[in-house]
PDB file of C-alpha atoms in Angstrom:
ATOM      1  CA  MET A   1      -3.512  11.215 -26.366  1.00 76.00           C
ATOM      2  CA  SER A   2      -1.163   8.554 -27.351  1.00 82.00           C
ATOM      3  CA  LYS A   3      -3.243   7.805 -30.083  1.00 85.00           C
ATOM      4  CA  LEU A   4      -4.340  11.100 -31.389  1.00 89.00           C
ATOM      5  CA  THR A   5      -0.281  12.540 -31.296  1.00 89.00           C
ATOM      6  CA  GLY A   6       0.414   8.780 -32.988  1.00 90.00           C
ATOM      7  CA  ILE A   7       3.082   8.663 -30.485  1.00 91.00           C
ATOM      8  CA  VAL A   8       3.474   4.858 -29.466  1.00 93.00           C
ATOM      9  CA  PRO A   9       2.221   3.901 -25.724  1.00 90.00           C
ATOM     10  CA  ASN A  10       5.730   3.083 -24.491  1.00 90.00           C
ATOM     11  CA  VAL A  11       7.306   6.049 -25.401  1.00 92.00           C
ATOM     12  CA  SER A  12       4.089   8.260 -24.508  1.00 93.00           C
ATOM     13  CA  PHE A  13       3.934   6.373 -20.965  1.00 93.00           C
ATOM     14  CA  ASN A  14       7.339   7.639 -20.337  1.00 93.00           C
ATOM     15  CA  LEU A  15       6.636  11.154 -21.386  1.00 93.00           C
ATOM     16  CA  MET A  16       3.834  10.922 -18.914  1.00 93.00           C
ATOM     17  CA  LEU A  17       6.069   9.524 -15.911  1.00 94.00           C
ATOM     18  CA  ALA A  18       8.622  12.721 -16.736  1.00 95.00           C
ATOM     19  CA  THR A  19       6.032  15.197 -17.334  1.00 95.00           C
ATOM     20  CA  VAL A  20       4.018  14.318 -13.851  1.00 95.00           C
ATOM     21  CA  PHE A  21       7.458  14.036 -12.102  1.00 95.00           C
ATOM     22  CA  ALA A  22       8.461  17.472 -13.761  1.00 97.00           C
ATOM     23  CA  LEU A  23       5.366  19.270 -13.153  1.00 97.00           C
ATOM     24  CA  SER A  24       5.234  17.857  -9.479  1.00 96.00           C
ATOM     25  CA  ILE A  25       8.700  19.381  -8.588  1.00 97.00           C
ATOM     26  CA  ILE A  26       8.359  22.635 -10.466  1.00 98.00           C
ATOM     27  CA  SER A  27       5.031  23.015  -8.439  1.00 97.00           C
ATOM     28  CA  SER A  28       6.138  22.058  -5.416  1.00 97.00           C
ATOM     29  CA  PHE A  29       9.256  24.480  -5.750  1.00 98.00           C
ATOM     30  CA  SER A  30       6.991  27.407  -6.583  1.00 97.00           C
ATOM     31  CA  LEU A  31       4.814  26.810  -3.602  1.00 97.00           C
ATOM     32  CA  GLY A  32       7.473  26.661  -1.089  1.00 96.00           C
ATOM     33  CA  TYR A  33       9.433  29.637  -2.635  1.00 96.00           C
ATOM     34  CA  HIS A  34       6.292  31.724  -2.424  1.00 94.00           C
ATOM     35  CA  ALA A  35       4.977  30.676   0.511  1.00 94.00           C
ATOM     36  CA  TYR A  36       8.417  32.061   2.507  1.00 95.00           C
ATOM     37  CA  ARG A  37       8.687  34.889   0.300  1.00 93.00           C
ATOM     38  CA  PHE A  38       4.868  35.522   1.476  1.00 91.00           C
ATOM     39  CA  PHE A  39       5.634  34.657   5.309  1.00 91.00           C
ATOM     40  CA  PHE A  40       9.094  36.688   5.294  1.00 91.00           C
ATOM     41  CA  SER A  41       8.876  39.127   2.762  1.00 86.00           C
ATOM     42  CA  ASN A  42      11.912  40.789   4.068  1.00 87.00           C
ATOM     43  CA  SER A  43      14.258  38.044   4.314  1.00 84.00           C
ATOM     44  CA  LYS A  44      17.157  37.531   1.569  1.00 89.00           C
ATOM     45  CA  LYS A  45      15.987  36.255  -2.165  1.00 90.00           C
ATOM     46  CA  HIS A  46      18.671  32.904  -1.939  1.00 93.00           C
ATOM     47  CA  ILE A  47      16.392  32.050   1.366  1.00 95.00           C
ATOM     48  CA  ALA A  48      13.232  31.699  -0.159  1.00 95.00           C
ATOM     49  CA  LEU A  49      15.056  29.473  -3.147  1.00 96.00           C
ATOM     50  CA  TYR A  50      16.492  26.903  -0.320  1.00 96.00           C
ATOM     51  CA  ALA A  51      12.872  27.174   0.795  1.00 96.00           C
ATOM     52  CA  GLY A  52      11.438  26.068  -2.373  1.00 97.00           C
ATOM     53  CA  ILE A  53      14.014  23.448  -2.842  1.00 97.00           C
ATOM     54  CA  LEU A  54      13.301  21.901   0.138  1.00 97.00           C
ATOM     55  CA  THR A  55       9.659  21.849  -0.421  1.00 96.00           C
ATOM     56  CA  ALA A  56      10.462  20.144  -3.575  1.00 97.00           C
ATOM     57  CA  PHE A  57      12.779  17.517  -2.396  1.00 95.00           C
ATOM     58  CA  PHE A  58      10.516  16.659   0.809  1.00 93.00           C
ATOM     59  CA  LEU A  59       7.253  16.322  -1.088  1.00 93.00           C
ATOM     60  CA  ASN A  60       8.669  14.592  -4.448  1.00 92.00           C
ATOM     61  CA  LEU A  61      11.370  12.574  -3.104  1.00 89.00           C
ATOM     62  CA  GLY A  62      11.120  12.857   0.879  1.00 86.00           C
ATOM     63  CA  GLY A  63       9.775   9.254   1.173  1.00 80.00           C
ATOM     64  CA  ASN A  64       8.113   8.126   4.505  1.00 80.00           C
ATOM     65  CA  LEU A  65      10.916   7.860   6.890  1.00 76.00           C
ATOM     66  CA  GLN A  66      11.156   4.325   6.695  1.00 74.00           C
ATOM     67  CA  THR A  67      14.545   4.068   6.631  1.00 70.00           C
ATOM     68  CA  ILE A  68      15.386   5.691   9.307  1.00 72.00           C
ATOM     69  CA  TYR A  69      13.437   3.398  11.206  1.00 69.00           C
ATOM     70  CA  LEU A  70      15.090   0.342   9.711  1.00 67.00           C
ATOM     71  CA  PHE A  71      18.189   2.087  10.608  1.00 67.00           C
ATOM     72  CA  THR A  72      17.046   2.095  14.447  1.00 66.00           C
ATOM     73  CA  LYS A  73      14.790  -0.851  14.932  1.00 62.00           C
ATOM     74  CA  GLY A  74      15.550  -2.139  18.151  1.00 50.00           C
ATOM     75  CA  TYR A  75      17.207   0.620  19.412  1.00 47.00           C
ATOM     76  CA  PRO A  76      16.722   0.159  23.097  1.00 51.00           C
ATOM     77  CA  PRO A  77      15.896   3.439  24.813  1.00 52.00           C
ATOM     78  CA  GLY A  78      18.041   4.697  27.772  1.00 51.00           C
ATOM     79  CA  THR A  79      20.986   2.790  26.584  1.00 55.00           C
ATOM     80  CA  PRO A  80      22.384   4.611  23.852  1.00 51.00           C
ATOM     81  CA  ILE A  81      24.892   2.995  21.728  1.00 55.00           C
ATOM     82  CA  PRO A  82      26.725   4.362  18.629  1.00 57.00           C
ATOM     83  CA  PHE A  83      25.646   4.755  15.524  1.00 56.00           C
ATOM     84  CA  TRP A  84      27.911   2.733  13.680  1.00 60.00           C
ATOM     85  CA  LYS A  85      26.851   0.047  15.789  1.00 63.00           C
ATOM     86  CA  ILE A  86      23.107   0.428  14.465  1.00 59.00           C
ATOM     87  CA  LEU A  87      24.693   0.077  10.940  1.00 61.00           C
ATOM     88  CA  SER A  88      26.652  -2.775  11.953  1.00 62.00           C
ATOM     89  CA  HIS A  89      23.465  -4.958  12.041  1.00 62.00           C
ATOM     90  CA  TYR A  90      21.788  -3.569   8.639  1.00 60.00           C
ATOM     91  CA  ASN A  91      21.549  -6.166   5.978  1.00 62.00           C
ATOM     92  CA  PRO A  92      21.566  -4.478   2.925  1.00 61.00           C
ATOM     93  CA  ILE A  93      20.777  -7.808   0.890  1.00 63.00           C
ATOM     94  CA  ALA A  94      17.801  -8.413   3.481  1.00 62.00           C
ATOM     95  CA  TYR A  95      16.114  -4.939   2.455  1.00 62.00           C
ATOM     96  CA  TRP A  96      13.777  -4.964   0.194  1.00 67.00           C
ATOM     97  CA  TYR A  97      12.348  -1.304  -0.799  1.00 71.00           C
ATOM     98  CA  PRO A  98       8.136  -2.134  -1.679  1.00 75.00           C
ATOM     99  CA  ASN A  99       8.564  -2.817   2.819  1.00 73.00           C
ATOM    100  CA  ALA A 100       8.430   1.255   2.721  1.00 76.00           C
ATOM    101  CA  THR A 101       4.664   0.878   1.293  1.00 80.00           C
ATOM    102  CA  ARG A 102       3.641  -1.203   3.904  1.00 76.00           C
ATOM    103  CA  PHE A 103       5.148   0.726   6.917  1.00 71.00           C
ATOM    104  CA  ILE A 104       2.452   0.788   8.799  1.00 72.00           C
ATOM    105  CA  PRO A 105       0.515  -2.515   9.472  1.00 71.00           C
ATOM    106  CA  PHE A 106      -2.352  -3.585   7.362  1.00 78.00           C
ATOM    107  CA  THR A 107      -2.334  -0.733   5.112  1.00 80.00           C
ATOM    108  CA  ILE A 108      -0.883   0.339   1.335  1.00 81.00           C
ATOM    109  CA  HIS A 109       0.240   3.682   1.405  1.00 80.00           C
ATOM    110  CA  GLU A 110       2.601   4.765  -1.576  1.00 84.00           C
ATOM    111  CA  PHE A 111       4.176   7.614  -1.113  1.00 87.00           C
ATOM    112  CA  PRO A 112       5.740   9.944  -4.336  1.00 88.00           C
ATOM    113  CA  THR A 113       9.229   8.789  -4.549  1.00 87.00           C
ATOM    114  CA  TYR A 114       8.021   4.646  -4.336  1.00 86.00           C
ATOM    115  CA  SER A 115       5.290   5.706  -6.985  1.00 89.00           C
ATOM    116  CA  HIS A 116       8.358   7.756  -9.370  1.00 88.00           C
ATOM    117  CA  VAL A 117      10.912   5.030  -8.804  1.00 87.00           C
ATOM    118  CA  VAL A 118       8.422   1.891  -9.979  1.00 88.00           C
ATOM    119  CA  SER A 119       6.823   4.126 -12.818  1.00 89.00           C
ATOM    120  CA  ASP A 120       3.328   3.622 -10.948  1.00 87.00           C
ATOM    121  CA  LEU A 121       0.859   5.647 -12.984  1.00 89.00           C
ATOM    122  CA  HIS A 122      -2.052   5.499 -10.790  1.00 88.00           C
ATOM    123  CA  GLY A 123      -4.509   8.093  -9.988  1.00 90.00           C
ATOM    124  CA  HIS A 124      -2.948   9.054  -6.677  1.00 89.00           C
ATOM    125  CA  VAL A 125       0.399   9.835  -8.666  1.00 91.00           C
ATOM    126  CA  LEU A 126      -1.417  11.651 -11.400  1.00 93.00           C
ATOM    127  CA  ASN A 127      -3.274  13.894  -9.178  1.00 95.00           C
ATOM    128  CA  ILE A 128      -0.067  15.657  -7.333  1.00 94.00           C
ATOM    129  CA  PRO A 129       0.329  18.086 -10.089  1.00 96.00           C
ATOM    130  CA  ILE A 130      -3.352  19.181  -9.933  1.00 97.00           C
ATOM    131  CA  ILE A 131      -3.619  19.250  -6.148  1.00 97.00           C
ATOM    132  CA  LEU A 132      -0.732  21.197  -6.026  1.00 97.00           C
ATOM    133  CA  LEU A 133      -2.147  23.623  -8.702  1.00 97.00           C
ATOM    134  CA  ILE A 134      -5.496  23.964  -6.557  1.00 98.00           C
ATOM    135  CA  ILE A 135      -3.107  24.505  -3.356  1.00 96.00           C
ATOM    136  CA  GLY A 136      -1.269  27.190  -5.721  1.00 96.00           C
ATOM    137  CA  LEU A 137      -4.830  28.916  -6.718  1.00 96.00           C
ATOM    138  CA  PHE A 138      -6.031  28.972  -3.254  1.00 96.00           C
ATOM    139  CA  MET A 139      -2.478  30.681  -2.049  1.00 94.00           C
ATOM    140  CA  ALA A 140      -2.923  32.993  -4.939  1.00 94.00           C
ATOM    141  CA  PHE A 141      -6.042  34.071  -3.647  1.00 94.00           C
ATOM    142  CA  MET A 142      -5.423  34.358  -0.113  1.00 91.00           C
ATOM    143  CA  TYR A 143      -2.472  36.345  -0.802  1.00 85.00           C
ATOM    144  CA  THR A 144      -4.012  39.051  -2.920  1.00 81.00           C
TER     145      THR A 144
END
């Protein structure tokens, strides 16, 4: 498509990144909003908006909760310590963001947040809007 339109590849790559991210946000918001409105039809509209915003946030920006594990790693069960003591052992210089993709041993699992941050346009990222479209079509078929 880049060659067909005459747009230089570095510009078209960035446009594709923005398009995939925007489609993912909009689609997941729509799915969350309409699912909430379907299951809780007598609720207020602004609550459905919050449900859509939360769906879009958790699906696209939520991550895999590795950061929470990082803060609580080594937390002894049964002997609670204050939260500020957990944070006092955290060394932000030693933190390496790609460790989140190796959270489960011996696997590589990328999540949407990581892929958007590092501009990773692999098939698993390009498929997010398509899968959300399929889920939306399935929901529309089931709701009508």
